[in-house]
Amino acid sequence: MTSTISQEQNYNYIHIPGAIQPHGVLIALSLSLQIEQVSDNVEEFLSKKPEDLLNQPLHNLFGAEEIRAIEDLLVSTQHASISPNYLKLTLNTPEGEKHFDATVHKSDRIIILELEPTLSRTEMSFVNFRSMIGDVIPQIQQTSKLSDFTRLVVDKVKDITGFDRVMIFRFDASGAGSVIAEAKQEELEPYLGLHYPESDIPEPARKLYARGLLRYIPDLNAHKSNLIPLNNPYTAQPLDLSDATLRSCDDCCVQYHQNMGVSALLVISLIQDQKLWGLISCHNSTPKYLTSDIRTGCGFLGQIVSLELSNQIITEELDYKDKLKLLLSQFVASISSADNFIDALIHPKPCLLDLVTAGGCAISLDNEITLVGATPGVEEVRSLIEWSQNTIDDDLFATDSLPKIYPLAQAFKDFASGLLVLRISRIRRFYILWFRPEVIQTVNWAGAPEPLYQVTDEGNLKPSPRKSFELWKGTVLLTSSPWLQCELDSAIDLRNALVGIVLNKTDELAKINLELQRSNQELDSFAYAASHDLKEPLRGIHNYSNILIEDYAHLLDAEGLEYLNTLVNLTQRMDTLINVLLRLSQIGQTELRKQFVDLNDLLNIVISMFRASRQGENFDIRIPKQLPVIECDPVLVNELFTNLISNAFKYNDQAHKWVEIGYLEEQIQKSVDTTSFVFYVKDNGIGIQPQHQELIFRLFKRLHSKEKYGGGTGAGLAIAKKILQRHGGKIWVESTYGQGSTFFFIL
Ligand code: ADP
């Protein structure tokens, strides 16, 4: 616990060190310009002891003109865009005139005045300024590659400052960084390409860099000058030196650079999108003093570089974003008109892979998995989808190191070290997964990782800056190239487009369904009306034929009598057919009376009726396991089982006939809360040839002559099909001719 606190203290207090660098003096003033604090080196520069200055008004030190200039600078500093702003001040001392470059800024309710001695009395002219950095602007504008641009910048900064080594250091998202450009004295070992862990420039230090734009430490080994008194009497707080140019460097930073052999440091912050993007870091092996003019020039150059950097990066990103957008719109246009959705997702050019620059892709819909490009196998993808269903809440998930969170992925890291999951529908298991292969990276670290903390004499832990800066190679495994935000956006845009297309298709389907329902109903009521009306004239024909047989038989010869008998038989057959039609149209039209039905009870009734009508016959009805309770219309389902069971025995010429009724272990998940069972009625009968297996469900379709197998109308299976359609289910048959048939159905 103690160690954590002291570690935080060390970094979190670097903005209030209570001391400054000794190459200048600091005077902290109240808002009424009374001196509240001074650095302990004032006598050396101002020829006045601290006690002669403290609690005195500032005009005891400077004349009215200087004070007005300080006040003006304070106002302009608050609005200034170029930092630091400074002022030339002259002080009359017993040793003669002394000249200073002064900066002033406000920190909370305190005015901080910093003075650095200078030889020059005149401010830098525009001409000087232009000659220092003016030529670099047109050169920058001519570079088109980030690497050329950064190279130009380090060369220029080295030129202006004369430092031994100038580097551009770029941060990554984690806060670690690498050297992307370097200009150095030949004898120095190169740092270009080296990576630095996040802890080398910890968050509080990065915050100060983001704020200050320029950090200048001319002599890292110089003794600090403490503030007197340590706490500000006006605020009773330690003085916040976040924006003070003279702020002393924390021990950790000093030691870090000393270990590197650095004695002077100048750091120019590079800001992009209001965030610290990187640093121009200048090192010198000996102390190095720069005039305020040069530092102003460097600060200005830093701002130009920041601006141009944004341009370069934004242009690069925009080009890629535009490309993805174009690809997506072409892709969506090509799939929206297609009939087969999955086919459409796989085939078009540009393809799914291009939309996010992936190496492989898997589409999962209703448990069907389709693979494109370099991917893991179907079963591996299935398990991965299972895992993402259980672990990922959002519609979009991306990782560039899948094996680290899903260890099974080690087996297919070559295809899928990076994963992007897009969920379109959880219920239909509609997922698109993109994969990226492992990219084995060699990272050149600046020095081997060492313990970050060391134990102080008091037993506390304090940050321990890296000692060795010799190249240390580390290998990054099980990682793909990272997914960019614009790629994630592209995936989300695709999701929105797909949902739109699916919704349109659903609308179309709903319309077609409605139309179909209407025409089915019309057909049913037509069949009902037609067959109902047919019955009456048929009855007339039948009755008159019977009258003719009974009363006029003596007037006819044998042939005439036979014709009349055939006529009576035909009317009877026609009556049966009309009854079938009536039944069919009735099933189509009447409201379903659904209720929860225990199929065991229902089958008991069907079977006992069946046995009663076939007494003395040798047959066996097996139900291997208890049947479930389902919601259905019991009258219709009774009719369904009756038809199937009677067919099972009717089309059966075995000595020992049997039928088995049951359901399959696998159930069909239709939606979250309804499950469908696949039932079957299996017999050891004559079987059905493959070419007839669909035909038999047609109305009045029989495979045999009228009298064979006990005759029939060819309506039983058509009625069974209609009953199942009404329940939203279906029926089909599997059969081996000569061995038996199994009728499957879903209710
Ligand atoms: P029907 O039994 O009145 O002919 P169905 O519609 O019930 O009418 O059956 C249509 C045809 O399908 C039958 O004529 C028969 O050829 C065939 N069939 C039906 N069930 C079976 C079965 N279990 N085994 C073999 N053939 C069958």
XYZ file of N, CA, C and O and ligand atoms in Angstrom, residues 643-644 646-652 681 683 685-688 692 695-698 700-704 709 711-719 735 740-741 743, ligand 1:
183
model
N -54.826 -40.950 -40.299
C -54.453 -41.159 -41.705
C -53.116 -41.861 -41.832
O -52.970 -42.814 -42.597
N -52.123 -41.375 -41.061
C -50.775 -41.935 -41.211
C -50.710 -43.378 -40.713
O -50.081 -44.239 -41.344
N -53.228 -45.525 -40.460
C -53.969 -46.478 -41.310
C -53.208 -46.747 -42.612
O -53.158 -47.879 -43.085
N -52.533 -45.706 -43.158
C -51.702 -45.955 -44.353
C -50.580 -46.942 -44.053
O -50.237 -47.777 -44.883
N -49.998 -46.808 -42.837
C -48.863 -47.666 -42.470
C -49.254 -49.144 -42.535
O -48.431 -49.991 -42.910
N -50.476 -49.455 -42.169
C -50.911 -50.863 -42.226
C -51.507 -51.227 -43.573
O -51.439 -52.360 -44.020
N -52.127 -50.167 -44.208
C -52.786 -50.427 -45.495
C -51.737 -50.799 -46.546
O -51.877 -51.804 -47.246
N -50.684 -50.028 -46.615
C -49.658 -50.280 -47.644
C -48.549 -51.143 -47.051
O -47.405 -50.738 -46.930
N -48.950 -52.308 -46.642
C -48.025 -53.180 -45.919
C -48.444 -54.624 -46.171
O -49.576 -55.005 -45.882
N -43.753 -41.256 -38.084
C -44.587 -42.468 -38.084
C -43.898 -43.417 -39.061
O -43.809 -43.121 -40.259
N -43.076 -47.327 -40.663
C -43.695 -48.661 -40.832
C -42.750 -49.611 -41.535
O -41.696 -49.198 -42.041
N -43.763 -51.323 -44.175
C -44.624 -51.619 -45.325
C -43.898 -51.698 -46.652
O -42.683 -51.928 -46.701
N -44.639 -51.396 -47.738
C -44.115 -51.645 -49.081
C -43.083 -50.602 -49.539
O -42.348 -50.807 -50.485
N -43.066 -49.485 -48.855
C -42.112 -48.439 -49.234
C -42.578 -47.644 -50.448
O -43.551 -48.024 -51.124
N -41.906 -46.558 -50.724
C -42.303 -45.675 -51.834
C -41.049 -45.348 -52.645
O -40.000 -45.004 -52.065
N -41.723 -40.984 -56.414
C -43.113 -40.783 -55.992
C -43.232 -40.083 -54.639
O -44.339 -39.794 -54.185
N -45.020 -36.785 -54.984
C -46.332 -36.885 -55.660
C -47.453 -37.290 -54.717
O -48.589 -36.846 -54.851
N -47.117 -38.186 -53.763
C -48.175 -38.793 -52.937
C -48.930 -37.783 -52.083
O -50.005 -38.075 -51.598
N -48.350 -36.549 -51.936
C -49.047 -35.561 -51.112
C -50.057 -34.754 -51.928
O -50.739 -33.896 -51.396
N -50.132 -35.053 -53.242
C -51.098 -34.327 -54.094
C -52.489 -34.906 -53.895
O -52.647 -36.114 -53.686
N -55.908 -36.557 -54.507
C -56.423 -37.635 -55.357
C -55.307 -38.411 -56.059
O -55.563 -39.108 -57.045
N -54.082 -38.285 -55.566
C -52.987 -39.025 -56.204
C -52.807 -40.356 -55.498
O -52.532 -40.407 -54.291
N -53.008 -41.432 -56.278
C -52.763 -42.775 -55.731
C -51.693 -43.431 -56.595
O -51.578 -43.139 -57.778
N -50.937 -44.340 -56.010
C -49.887 -45.000 -56.780
C -50.355 -46.354 -57.304
O -49.651 -47.007 -58.042
N -51.582 -46.733 -56.891
C -52.035 -48.088 -57.236
C -53.414 -48.029 -57.865
O -54.088 -47.007 -57.787
N -54.698 -52.659 -52.370
C -54.442 -52.188 -50.998
C -55.687 -51.546 -50.378
O -55.610 -50.499 -49.730
N -58.177 -50.032 -51.696
C -58.766 -48.862 -52.360
C -58.483 -47.579 -51.589
O -57.759 -47.583 -50.590
N -59.033 -46.469 -52.095
C -58.812 -45.178 -51.417
C -59.021 -44.058 -52.410
O -59.120 -44.293 -53.620
N -59.082 -42.850 -51.875
C -59.355 -41.707 -52.745
C -58.080 -40.955 -53.121
O -58.096 -40.051 -53.952
N -57.033 -41.250 -52.434
C -55.798 -40.478 -52.678
C -55.871 -39.113 -52.003
O -55.251 -38.151 -52.469
N -56.618 -39.028 -50.902
C -56.784 -37.725 -50.245
C -56.134 -37.670 -48.867
O -55.863 -36.581 -48.350
N -55.858 -38.852 -48.272
C -55.379 -38.891 -46.874
C -54.143 -38.021 -46.647
O -54.098 -37.216 -45.708
N -53.145 -38.164 -47.530
C -51.905 -37.404 -47.313
C -52.087 -35.922 -47.644
O -51.446 -35.065 -47.032
N -52.982 -35.628 -48.621
C -53.250 -34.212 -48.945
C -53.892 -33.546 -47.728
O -53.561 -32.391 -47.395
N -54.783 -34.303 -47.065
C -55.422 -33.737 -45.863
C -54.370 -33.566 -44.746
O -54.327 -32.528 -44.073
N -38.029 -43.083 -47.435
C -38.482 -44.465 -47.607
C -37.474 -45.268 -48.414
O -36.769 -44.728 -49.259
N -39.984 -50.205 -46.213
C -40.782 -49.425 -45.266
C -40.606 -47.931 -45.481
O -39.732 -47.498 -46.242
N -41.474 -47.180 -44.831
C -41.440 -45.718 -44.989
C -41.485 -45.054 -43.618
O -42.025 -45.614 -42.667
N -42.740 -41.347 -42.234
C -43.316 -40.019 -42.477
C -42.896 -39.109 -41.323
O -43.137 -39.429 -40.155
P -55.011 -43.256 -50.299
O -54.477 -44.034 -49.185
O -56.429 -42.988 -50.220
O -54.575 -43.747 -51.626
P -53.193 -41.231 -49.419
O -53.149 -39.804 -49.778
O -53.318 -41.558 -48.000
O -54.382 -41.820 -50.255
O -51.920 -41.905 -50.013
C -51.499 -41.633 -51.321
C -50.619 -42.714 -51.852
O -49.381 -42.768 -51.142
C -51.166 -44.086 -51.617
O -52.001 -44.450 -52.727
C -49.955 -44.966 -51.529
O -49.560 -45.363 -52.803
C -48.915 -44.066 -50.956
N -48.734 -44.310 -49.501
C -49.311 -43.617 -48.484
N -48.868 -44.051 -47.301
C -47.986 -45.067 -47.554
C -47.192 -45.934 -46.748
N -47.199 -45.871 -45.419
N -46.403 -46.847 -47.376
C -46.360 -46.910 -48.733
N -47.090 -46.142 -49.542
C -47.915 -45.224 -48.975
